[in-house]
Coordinates of C-alpha atoms in Angstrom, one line a residue:
Chain A
X1 CA 64.2 15.8 -48.1
X2 CA 61.0 17.4 -49.2
X3 CA 58.0 15.9 -47.4
X4 CA 58.3 17.6 -44.1
X5 CA 55.2 16.2 -42.4
X6 CA 56.1 12.8 -43.3
X7 CA 59.6 13.2 -41.9
X8 CA 58.2 14.4 -38.7
X9 CA 56.0 11.4 -38.4
X10 CA 59.0 9.2 -39.1
X11 CA 61.0 10.8 -36.4
X12 CA 58.1 10.5 -34.0
X13 CA 58.0 6.8 -34.9
X14 CA 61.7 6.3 -34.2
X15 CA 61.3 8.0 -30.9
X16 CA 58.5 5.7 -30.0
X17 CA 60.7 2.8 -30.9
X18 CA 63.3 3.7 -28.4
X19 CA 63.6 0.6 -26.2
X20 CA 61.9 0.3 -22.8
X21 CA 64.6 0.3 -20.2
X22 CA 64.2 -1.7 -17.0
X23 CA 66.2 -1.4 -13.8
X24 CA 67.8 -4.7 -13.2
X25 CA 68.9 -3.9 -9.7
X26 CA 67.6 -6.2 -7.0
X27 CA 64.7 -4.5 -5.3
X28 CA 65.7 -5.8 -1.8
X29 CA 69.3 -4.6 -2.2
X30 CA 68.2 -1.3 -3.5
X31 CA 65.9 -0.8 -0.5
X32 CA 68.7 -1.8 1.9
X33 CA 71.0 0.8 0.3
X34 CA 68.4 3.5 0.5
X35 CA 67.6 2.7 4.1
X36 CA 71.2 2.8 5.0
X37 CA 71.5 6.2 3.4
X38 CA 68.4 7.5 5.1
X39 CA 69.8 6.5 8.5
X40 CA 73.4 7.6 7.7
X41 CA 73.1 10.6 5.4
X42 CA 76.8 10.7 4.9
X43 CA 76.7 7.4 3.0
X44 CA 77.2 8.2 -0.6
X45 CA 75.4 6.4 -3.4
X46 CA 77.0 3.2 -4.3
X47 CA 79.6 4.1 -6.9
X48 CA 80.1 1.9 -9.8
X49 CA 82.5 2.2 -12.6
X50 CA 81.3 4.9 -14.9
X51 CA 81.5 5.2 -18.5
X52 CA 82.9 8.5 -19.6
X53 CA 79.8 10.5 -19.9
X54 CA 80.0 13.0 -22.6
X55 CA 79.1 16.6 -22.4
X56 CA 75.9 18.3 -23.4
X57 CA 76.1 21.2 -25.8
X58 CA 78.8 23.2 -24.3
X59 CA 78.2 26.3 -22.4
X60 CA 80.8 27.7 -24.7
X61 CA 78.5 27.0 -27.6
X62 CA 75.8 29.1 -26.0
X63 CA 78.3 31.9 -25.4
X64 CA 79.0 31.7 -29.0
X65 CA 75.4 32.0 -30.0
X66 CA 74.7 34.6 -27.3
X67 CA 77.7 36.5 -28.6
X68 CA 76.0 36.7 -32.0
X69 CA 72.5 37.3 -30.7
X70 CA 73.2 40.1 -28.2
X71 CA 74.6 42.6 -30.5
X72 CA 71.8 41.9 -32.9
X73 CA 69.2 42.5 -30.1
X74 CA 70.8 45.8 -29.5
X75 CA 70.6 46.7 -33.1
X76 CA 66.9 46.2 -33.1
X77 CA 64.8 49.3 -33.1
X78 CA 63.3 48.7 -29.7
X79 CA 66.4 47.8 -27.8
X80 CA 69.4 49.5 -29.2
X81 CA 72.7 50.8 -28.3
X82 CA 73.0 54.0 -30.0
X83 CA 76.1 56.0 -30.4
X84 CA 75.4 59.4 -29.0
X85 CA 78.7 61.2 -29.1
X86 CA 81.0 58.8 -27.3
X87 CA 78.4 57.4 -25.0
X88 CA 76.5 54.3 -25.6
X89 CA 72.8 54.4 -24.9
X90 CA 70.4 51.7 -24.3
X91 CA 66.8 52.0 -25.1
X92 CA 64.1 49.7 -23.9
X93 CA 60.6 50.3 -24.8
X94 CA 57.4 48.6 -23.6
X95 CA 57.1 47.1 -27.0
X96 CA 60.3 45.2 -26.4
X97 CA 58.6 42.1 -25.2
X98 CA 56.6 41.1 -28.2
X99 CA 59.2 42.2 -30.6
X100 CA 61.9 40.6 -28.7
X101 CA 60.0 37.4 -28.5
X102 CA 59.1 37.4 -32.2
X103 CA 62.7 38.2 -32.9
X104 CA 64.0 35.3 -30.9
X105 CA 61.4 33.0 -32.5
X106 CA 63.2 33.6 -35.7
X107 CA 66.2 31.8 -34.5
X108 CA 67.0 28.2 -34.1
X109 CA 69.6 26.8 -31.8
X110 CA 71.2 24.7 -34.4
X111 CA 71.5 27.4 -36.9
X112 CA 74.9 27.8 -38.5
X113 CA 76.7 31.1 -38.3
X114 CA 75.8 31.8 -41.8
X115 CA 72.1 31.2 -41.2
X116 CA 72.2 33.4 -38.1
X117 CA 73.7 36.2 -40.1
X118 CA 71.1 35.8 -42.8
X119 CA 68.3 36.0 -40.2
X120 CA 69.7 38.7 -38.1
X121 CA 71.9 40.7 -40.3
X122 CA 75.6 41.3 -39.6
X123 CA 76.2 41.7 -35.9
X124 CA 77.4 45.1 -35.1
X125 CA 79.8 43.7 -32.7
X126 CA 80.8 40.3 -31.2
X127 CA 81.2 39.8 -27.6
X128 CA 84.4 38.1 -26.8
X129 CA 85.0 38.4 -23.1
X130 CA 88.6 37.3 -22.8
X131 CA 89.4 39.0 -19.6
X132 CA 88.5 36.5 -16.9
X133 CA 88.4 39.2 -14.3
X134 CA 85.2 40.4 -15.9
X135 CA 83.5 37.1 -15.4
X136 CA 82.2 36.4 -12.0
X137 CA 80.7 33.1 -11.1
X138 CA 78.5 32.3 -8.2
X139 CA 77.2 28.9 -8.0
X140 CA 75.9 28.0 -11.4
X141 CA 75.5 31.6 -12.4
X142 CA 77.9 34.1 -13.7
X143 CA 77.9 37.7 -14.6
X144 CA 80.0 39.3 -17.2
X145 CA 80.5 42.8 -18.3
X146 CA 80.1 43.5 -21.9
X147 CA 80.8 47.0 -23.0
X148 CA 78.8 48.9 -20.4
X149 CA 76.4 46.1 -19.9
X150 CA 76.3 43.7 -17.1
X151 CA 75.2 40.3 -18.3
X152 CA 73.9 37.8 -15.9
X153 CA 74.2 34.4 -17.3
X154 CA 72.7 31.6 -15.6
X155 CA 72.0 28.1 -16.3
X156 CA 68.3 27.8 -16.7
X157 CA 68.2 24.0 -17.0
X158 CA 70.0 23.3 -13.9
X159 CA 69.1 25.7 -11.2
X160 CA 65.7 26.2 -9.8
X161 CA 66.7 29.0 -7.5
X162 CA 69.4 31.4 -7.4
X163 CA 70.4 34.6 -5.7
X164 CA 72.0 37.6 -7.1
X165 CA 74.3 38.7 -4.4
X166 CA 76.4 41.7 -4.0
X167 CA 79.5 39.7 -4.2
X168 CA 78.4 38.0 -7.4
X169 CA 77.6 41.0 -9.5
X170 CA 80.0 43.2 -11.3
X171 CA 79.5 46.9 -10.9
X172 CA 79.4 48.7 -14.1
X173 CA 78.6 52.2 -15.0
X174 CA 76.1 52.6 -17.7
X175 CA 75.6 55.9 -19.2
X176 CA 72.5 56.2 -21.2
X177 CA 71.1 59.2 -22.8
X178 CA 67.8 58.1 -24.3
X179 CA 65.3 59.8 -26.4
X180 CA 62.1 57.8 -26.2
X181 CA 59.1 57.3 -24.0
X182 CA 60.9 54.9 -21.7
X183 CA 64.2 55.9 -20.4
X184 CA 66.4 53.7 -18.3
X185 CA 69.6 55.4 -17.3
X186 CA 72.0 54.5 -14.6
X187 CA 71.8 57.1 -11.8
X188 CA 68.5 58.5 -13.0
X189 CA 64.9 57.8 -12.5
X190 CA 63.0 55.5 -14.7
X191 CA 60.7 57.4 -17.0
X192 CA 57.7 55.6 -18.2
X193 CA 57.8 53.2 -15.3
X194 CA 54.1 52.5 -15.5
X195 CA 54.9 50.2 -18.4
X196 CA 57.2 48.2 -16.3
X197 CA 56.4 45.4 -13.9
X198 CA 57.6 46.6 -10.5
X199 CA 58.7 44.6 -7.5
X200 CA 59.0 46.8 -4.5
X201 CA 61.5 45.4 -2.0
X202 CA 59.7 45.5 1.3
X203 CA 59.2 41.9 2.0
X204 CA 60.9 38.6 1.6
X205 CA 58.9 37.8 -1.4
X206 CA 59.9 40.9 -3.1
X207 CA 63.5 39.7 -3.1
X208 CA 62.2 37.4 -5.8
X209 CA 62.9 39.0 -9.1
X210 CA 62.3 36.2 -11.5
X211 CA 60.0 33.3 -11.4
X212 CA 59.6 31.4 -14.5
X213 CA 59.3 27.7 -15.3
X214 CA 60.2 27.0 -11.7
X215 CA 63.4 29.0 -11.9
X216 CA 63.5 31.6 -9.2
X217 CA 65.9 34.4 -8.9
X218 CA 66.3 36.5 -5.7
X219 CA 68.6 39.3 -5.0
X220 CA 70.1 40.7 -1.9
X221 CA 71.2 44.0 -3.4
X222 CA 71.0 47.2 -1.6
X223 CA 68.3 48.6 -3.8
X224 CA 64.7 49.5 -3.1
X225 CA 62.9 48.4 -6.1
X226 CA 63.3 46.0 -8.9
X227 CA 61.7 46.6 -12.2
X228 CA 61.6 43.6 -14.3
X229 CA 61.0 43.0 -17.9
X230 CA 61.0 39.5 -19.2
X231 CA 62.1 39.1 -22.7
X232 CA 60.7 35.7 -23.7
X233 CA 62.9 32.9 -24.6
X234 CA 65.2 31.7 -27.2
X235 CA 64.4 28.8 -29.5
X236 CA 66.0 26.3 -27.3
X237 CA 63.9 27.5 -24.4
X238 CA 66.5 29.7 -22.9
X239 CA 64.9 32.6 -21.1
X240 CA 66.2 36.1 -21.6
X241 CA 65.5 38.6 -18.8
X242 CA 66.1 42.2 -18.1
X243 CA 66.1 43.4 -14.5
X244 CA 66.4 47.0 -13.5
X245 CA 67.3 47.8 -9.9
X246 CA 66.4 51.0 -8.3
X247 CA 67.5 52.5 -5.0
X248 CA 65.3 54.4 -2.5
X249 CA 65.6 57.6 -4.4
X250 CA 64.2 55.9 -7.4
X251 CA 67.5 56.1 -9.2
X252 CA 68.5 53.3 -11.4
X253 CA 71.4 51.4 -9.8
X254 CA 71.9 48.7 -12.3
X255 CA 70.6 47.0 -15.4
X256 CA 71.1 43.3 -15.8
X257 CA 70.5 41.5 -19.0
X258 CA 70.1 37.9 -18.1
X259 CA 70.7 35.1 -20.5
X260 CA 70.6 31.5 -19.8
X261 CA 73.3 29.1 -20.9
X262 CA 72.6 25.6 -21.8
X263 CA 75.0 24.0 -19.5
Chain B
X1 CA 60.9 0.5 14.5
X2 CA 57.6 1.8 13.5
X3 CA 59.0 4.4 11.2
X4 CA 61.1 1.9 9.4
X5 CA 58.1 -0.2 8.7
X6 CA 56.4 2.9 7.2
X7 CA 59.3 3.6 5.0
X8 CA 59.3 0.0 4.0
X9 CA 55.7 0.0 3.1
X10 CA 56.0 3.3 1.3
X11 CA 59.0 2.1 -0.7
X12 CA 57.1 -1.0 -1.6
X13 CA 54.2 1.0 -2.9
X14 CA 56.3 3.6 -4.8
X15 CA 58.5 0.9 -6.2
X16 CA 55.7 -1.2 -7.6
X17 CA 53.9 1.8 -9.0
X18 CA 56.6 4.0 -10.4
X19 CA 60.1 2.5 -10.2
X20 CA 60.6 1.3 -13.7
X21 CA 59.1 4.5 -15.3
X22 CA 61.3 6.7 -13.1
X23 CA 64.3 4.6 -13.9
X24 CA 63.7 4.7 -17.6
X25 CA 63.3 8.5 -17.4
X26 CA 66.6 8.8 -15.6
X27 CA 68.3 6.5 -18.0
X28 CA 67.2 8.6 -21.0
X29 CA 68.1 11.7 -19.2
X30 CA 71.7 10.8 -18.3
X31 CA 72.0 8.3 -21.1
X32 CA 73.8 5.7 -19.0
X33 CA 72.5 2.7 -17.0
X34 CA 75.0 2.8 -14.2
X35 CA 74.4 6.4 -13.5
X36 CA 70.7 5.9 -13.6
X37 CA 71.1 3.2 -11.0
X38 CA 72.9 5.5 -8.7
X39 CA 70.5 8.3 -9.3
X40 CA 67.4 6.3 -8.7
X41 CA 68.5 5.8 -5.1
X42 CA 68.9 9.5 -4.8
X43 CA 65.3 10.0 -6.0
X44 CA 64.0 7.8 -3.1
X45 CA 66.2 9.6 -0.6
X46 CA 64.8 12.9 -1.8
X47 CA 61.3 11.6 -1.8
X48 CA 61.5 10.2 1.7
X49 CA 63.1 13.4 3.0
X50 CA 60.6 15.7 1.5
X51 CA 57.5 13.6 1.5
X52 CA 56.0 16.0 4.0
X53 CA 56.6 18.8 1.6
X54 CA 54.6 17.1 -1.2
X55 CA 51.6 19.4 -1.2
X56 CA 49.3 17.3 -3.3
X57 CA 48.8 20.2 -5.6
X58 CA 50.3 18.0 -8.3
X59 CA 49.7 14.4 -8.6
X60 CA 52.1 12.1 -6.9
X61 CA 53.2 10.7 -10.2
X62 CA 54.2 14.1 -11.6
X63 CA 55.8 15.1 -8.4
X64 CA 58.0 12.0 -8.5
X65 CA 59.0 12.7 -12.0
X66 CA 59.9 16.2 -11.1
X67 CA 62.1 15.0 -8.3
X68 CA 63.7 12.6 -10.7
X69 CA 64.3 15.4 -13.1
X70 CA 66.0 17.5 -10.5
X71 CA 68.2 14.6 -9.5
X72 CA 69.2 14.0 -13.1
X73 CA 69.7 17.6 -13.8
X74 CA 71.8 18.0 -10.6
X75 CA 74.0 15.2 -11.8
X76 CA 74.4 16.7 -15.3
X77 CA 75.2 20.0 -13.7
X78 CA 77.9 18.5 -11.5
X79 CA 79.4 17.0 -14.6
X80 CA 79.3 20.2 -16.5
X81 CA 80.8 22.1 -13.7
X82 CA 83.9 20.0 -14.1
X83 CA 83.9 20.8 -17.8
X84 CA 82.7 24.3 -17.8
X85 CA 84.7 26.6 -20.0
X86 CA 83.5 30.1 -20.0
X87 CA 85.3 32.2 -22.2
X88 CA 85.7 33.2 -25.7
X89 CA 84.2 32.2 -28.9
X90 CA 84.6 28.5 -29.5
X91 CA 84.6 27.2 -33.0
X92 CA 81.6 25.1 -33.8
X93 CA 83.9 22.3 -34.9
X94 CA 85.3 22.1 -31.4
X95 CA 81.9 21.5 -30.1
X96 CA 81.2 18.8 -32.5
X97 CA 84.3 16.9 -31.6
X98 CA 83.1 16.8 -28.0
X99 CA 79.8 15.2 -28.8
X100 CA 81.1 11.7 -29.6
X101 CA 79.2 9.4 -27.3
X102 CA 79.5 5.8 -26.5
X103 CA 76.0 4.4 -27.0
X104 CA 74.5 2.3 -24.2
X105 CA 74.3 -1.4 -25.0
X106 CA 70.5 -1.5 -25.1
X107 CA 70.6 1.2 -27.8
X108 CA 73.2 -0.5 -29.8
X109 CA 70.9 -3.5 -30.2
X110 CA 68.4 -1.3 -31.9
X111 CA 67.9 -0.5 -35.6
X112 CA 70.2 2.1 -37.0
X113 CA 67.5 4.8 -37.3
X114 CA 66.6 4.3 -33.6
X115 CA 70.2 4.6 -32.7
X116 CA 70.5 7.8 -34.6
X117 CA 67.5 9.3 -33.0
X118 CA 68.9 8.5 -29.6
X119 CA 72.2 10.0 -30.6
X120 CA 70.6 13.1 -31.9
X121 CA 68.4 13.5 -28.9
X122 CA 71.5 13.9 -26.9
X123 CA 72.3 17.0 -29.0
X124 CA 69.1 18.7 -28.3
X125 CA 68.8 21.2 -25.4
X126 CA 68.0 19.6 -22.1
X127 CA 64.5 21.1 -22.1
X128 CA 63.9 19.6 -25.4
X129 CA 65.3 16.3 -24.3
X130 CA 63.1 16.2 -21.3
X131 CA 60.0 17.0 -23.2
X132 CA 60.7 14.3 -25.8
X133 CA 61.5 11.7 -23.1
X134 CA 58.4 12.5 -21.1
X135 CA 56.1 12.6 -24.2
X136 CA 57.4 9.9 -26.4
X137 CA 59.2 7.5 -24.1
X138 CA 57.3 7.8 -20.9
X139 CA 54.1 8.5 -23.0
X140 CA 52.8 11.1 -20.6
X141 CA 50.2 13.6 -21.5
X142 CA 50.9 17.3 -22.3
X143 CA 49.3 18.2 -19.1
X144 CA 51.4 15.8 -17.0
X145 CA 54.5 16.9 -18.8
X146 CA 53.7 20.6 -18.1
X147 CA 53.2 19.7 -14.5
X148 CA 56.5 18.0 -14.2
X149 CA 58.5 20.7 -15.9
X150 CA 56.6 23.5 -14.2
X151 CA 55.7 24.9 -17.6
X152 CA 52.5 25.9 -19.4
X153 CA 51.0 23.4 -21.7
X154 CA 51.7 25.6 -24.6
X155 CA 55.4 25.8 -23.8
X156 CA 55.4 22.0 -23.7
X157 CA 53.9 21.9 -27.1
X158 CA 56.2 24.5 -28.7
X159 CA 59.3 22.9 -27.1
X160 CA 58.1 19.5 -28.3
X161 CA 57.6 20.8 -31.8
X162 CA 61.0 22.5 -31.8
X163 CA 62.6 19.4 -30.5
X164 CA 61.2 17.3 -33.3
X165 CA 62.3 20.0 -35.8
X166 CA 65.8 20.0 -34.3
X167 CA 65.9 16.2 -34.5
X168 CA 64.8 16.3 -38.1
X169 CA 67.5 18.7 -39.0
X170 CA 70.1 16.8 -37.0
X171 CA 69.2 13.6 -38.7
X172 CA 69.1 15.2 -42.1
X173 CA 72.6 16.6 -41.4
X174 CA 73.8 13.2 -40.3
X175 CA 72.6 11.7 -43.6
X176 CA 74.4 14.4 -45.4
X177 CA 77.6 13.8 -43.5
X178 CA 77.3 10.1 -44.2
X179 CA 77.1 10.7 -47.8
X180 CA 80.1 12.9 -47.8
X181 CA 82.1 10.4 -45.8
X182 CA 80.7 7.6 -48.0
X183 CA 80.0 5.3 -45.2

C-alpha cells in the first residue's frame, strides 16, 4: 500500500460502480398509499418484514473517543484545566478557535487508541461517567457532568433543532481562577468579552445559541446573555461548541462544552 | 375533489422527475430496500405537507433530497434510540462485533471490491456517508450537495476527502484482516 493517489482513484472507481437501485414498487399503489396517509394522518407507513438493521458506529464509540479527546483539549495551552491549589481552572482564550480546529484536524475518527495517544500525548485523565444520575437526556441530547464541567452532548447528525431546557441541564459549580486575558469563571463577570461572540437574550431569535450546518440549538434558561464560542469540528464532522451563559448581572451562570455524538 | 387532482398531478410530476433518485439515496442511506420503500412514502407525505414552506431559495431538487435525508436520518435515529447505550468506555472490539451487516441482495451480486466498499461505507460517519452517496452515487455537484446538507462547499469537499481517506484505510485494514485470517 504505497501509491496513495492511485488508491484513492481506485476507491472512487469502486464507489462509482455501486449499482443503481430502482424502486420496484408499483407507482399506482404507492400513490394510493400516500393519498390514504395524507387523508388519514394516523395511518402508518405500510410495514413490511424488516431485516435486522445493524447499528451505525455506536454512540459509545464516540464517548470513547471523546473521553480521550476532552482531557487532551484541556491539556492544550489555550484551553486547560490547571490545578491551582485544589481548584480546577479552565482557561479559554480567543486563540482557542484556530488552535482547537487545527488540533482536531490532527485526529481521525478511525484512529486506534495507540495512534490517538501518539498524536495527542497521554491523556491526563479519562472520562468515565459511570454514574447514570449524572447523565441527563432530553430528546436526542444529553448532558453529563465531568469533573466540574458540564458536557452537552448532542447528536449532530440526527437533530436539526434542539433546546437546552432547564430540566435538561445539570447544574454544576465551576470554580475557576484564571490568569490570562480572557477569564470565564462561574459566578463572575467575563473578562475580555469583546473577543467573544455575544448573543443577548432579548428576542426569540436570541434564544438561538447555535446554528451550524442546519443544526440549531435554543435555550430557555434564565440567563440574560449567551456568549458563544464555536470550536470547529472533529474529523468525522462532529462539531464541538462552547457556550457560556450569563445572567442579568453579567455573571457567568454556566459553561457548556458541547460535543456531538455520532449516533 | 380539486385538491386531490392537484396532489395527483404533483405526485405524477415529482415521481417522474425524482422518484428513482430519491429512492436510491434512501436505499444507500438506510442500506435496506424494504426500509427505503417505507421511507420513500414518508418523503412524499412530508413534501405534500410542507410544499408551501418550500421557499424556492434552493432548487426543488436539492430541497427534495434534503427532505429525504431528514426522513432517512429520523429513521436511523429511531433505531439508534433503541440501541443507545450511553455510559462508560466501550472496548473497540465490542464495537466491531456490532458492525456485522447482512448485505442487500443487489450488492451481493456485485464484484467483491464493490461489496467491500459498500460495507466500509457503512462504517463511515453519517455525514461522510451522505456526502459519498450524494457525490458518487447520485452524482450531484459539490454545490448541490452543499445545498442539501446545509453546508459550505468547502465542508463538502473536506468531508468527501476525509470519507475517501477513511474508506481507504478501512479497506486496507480489511485486506490486512483477510490475510491474517487467511481467507
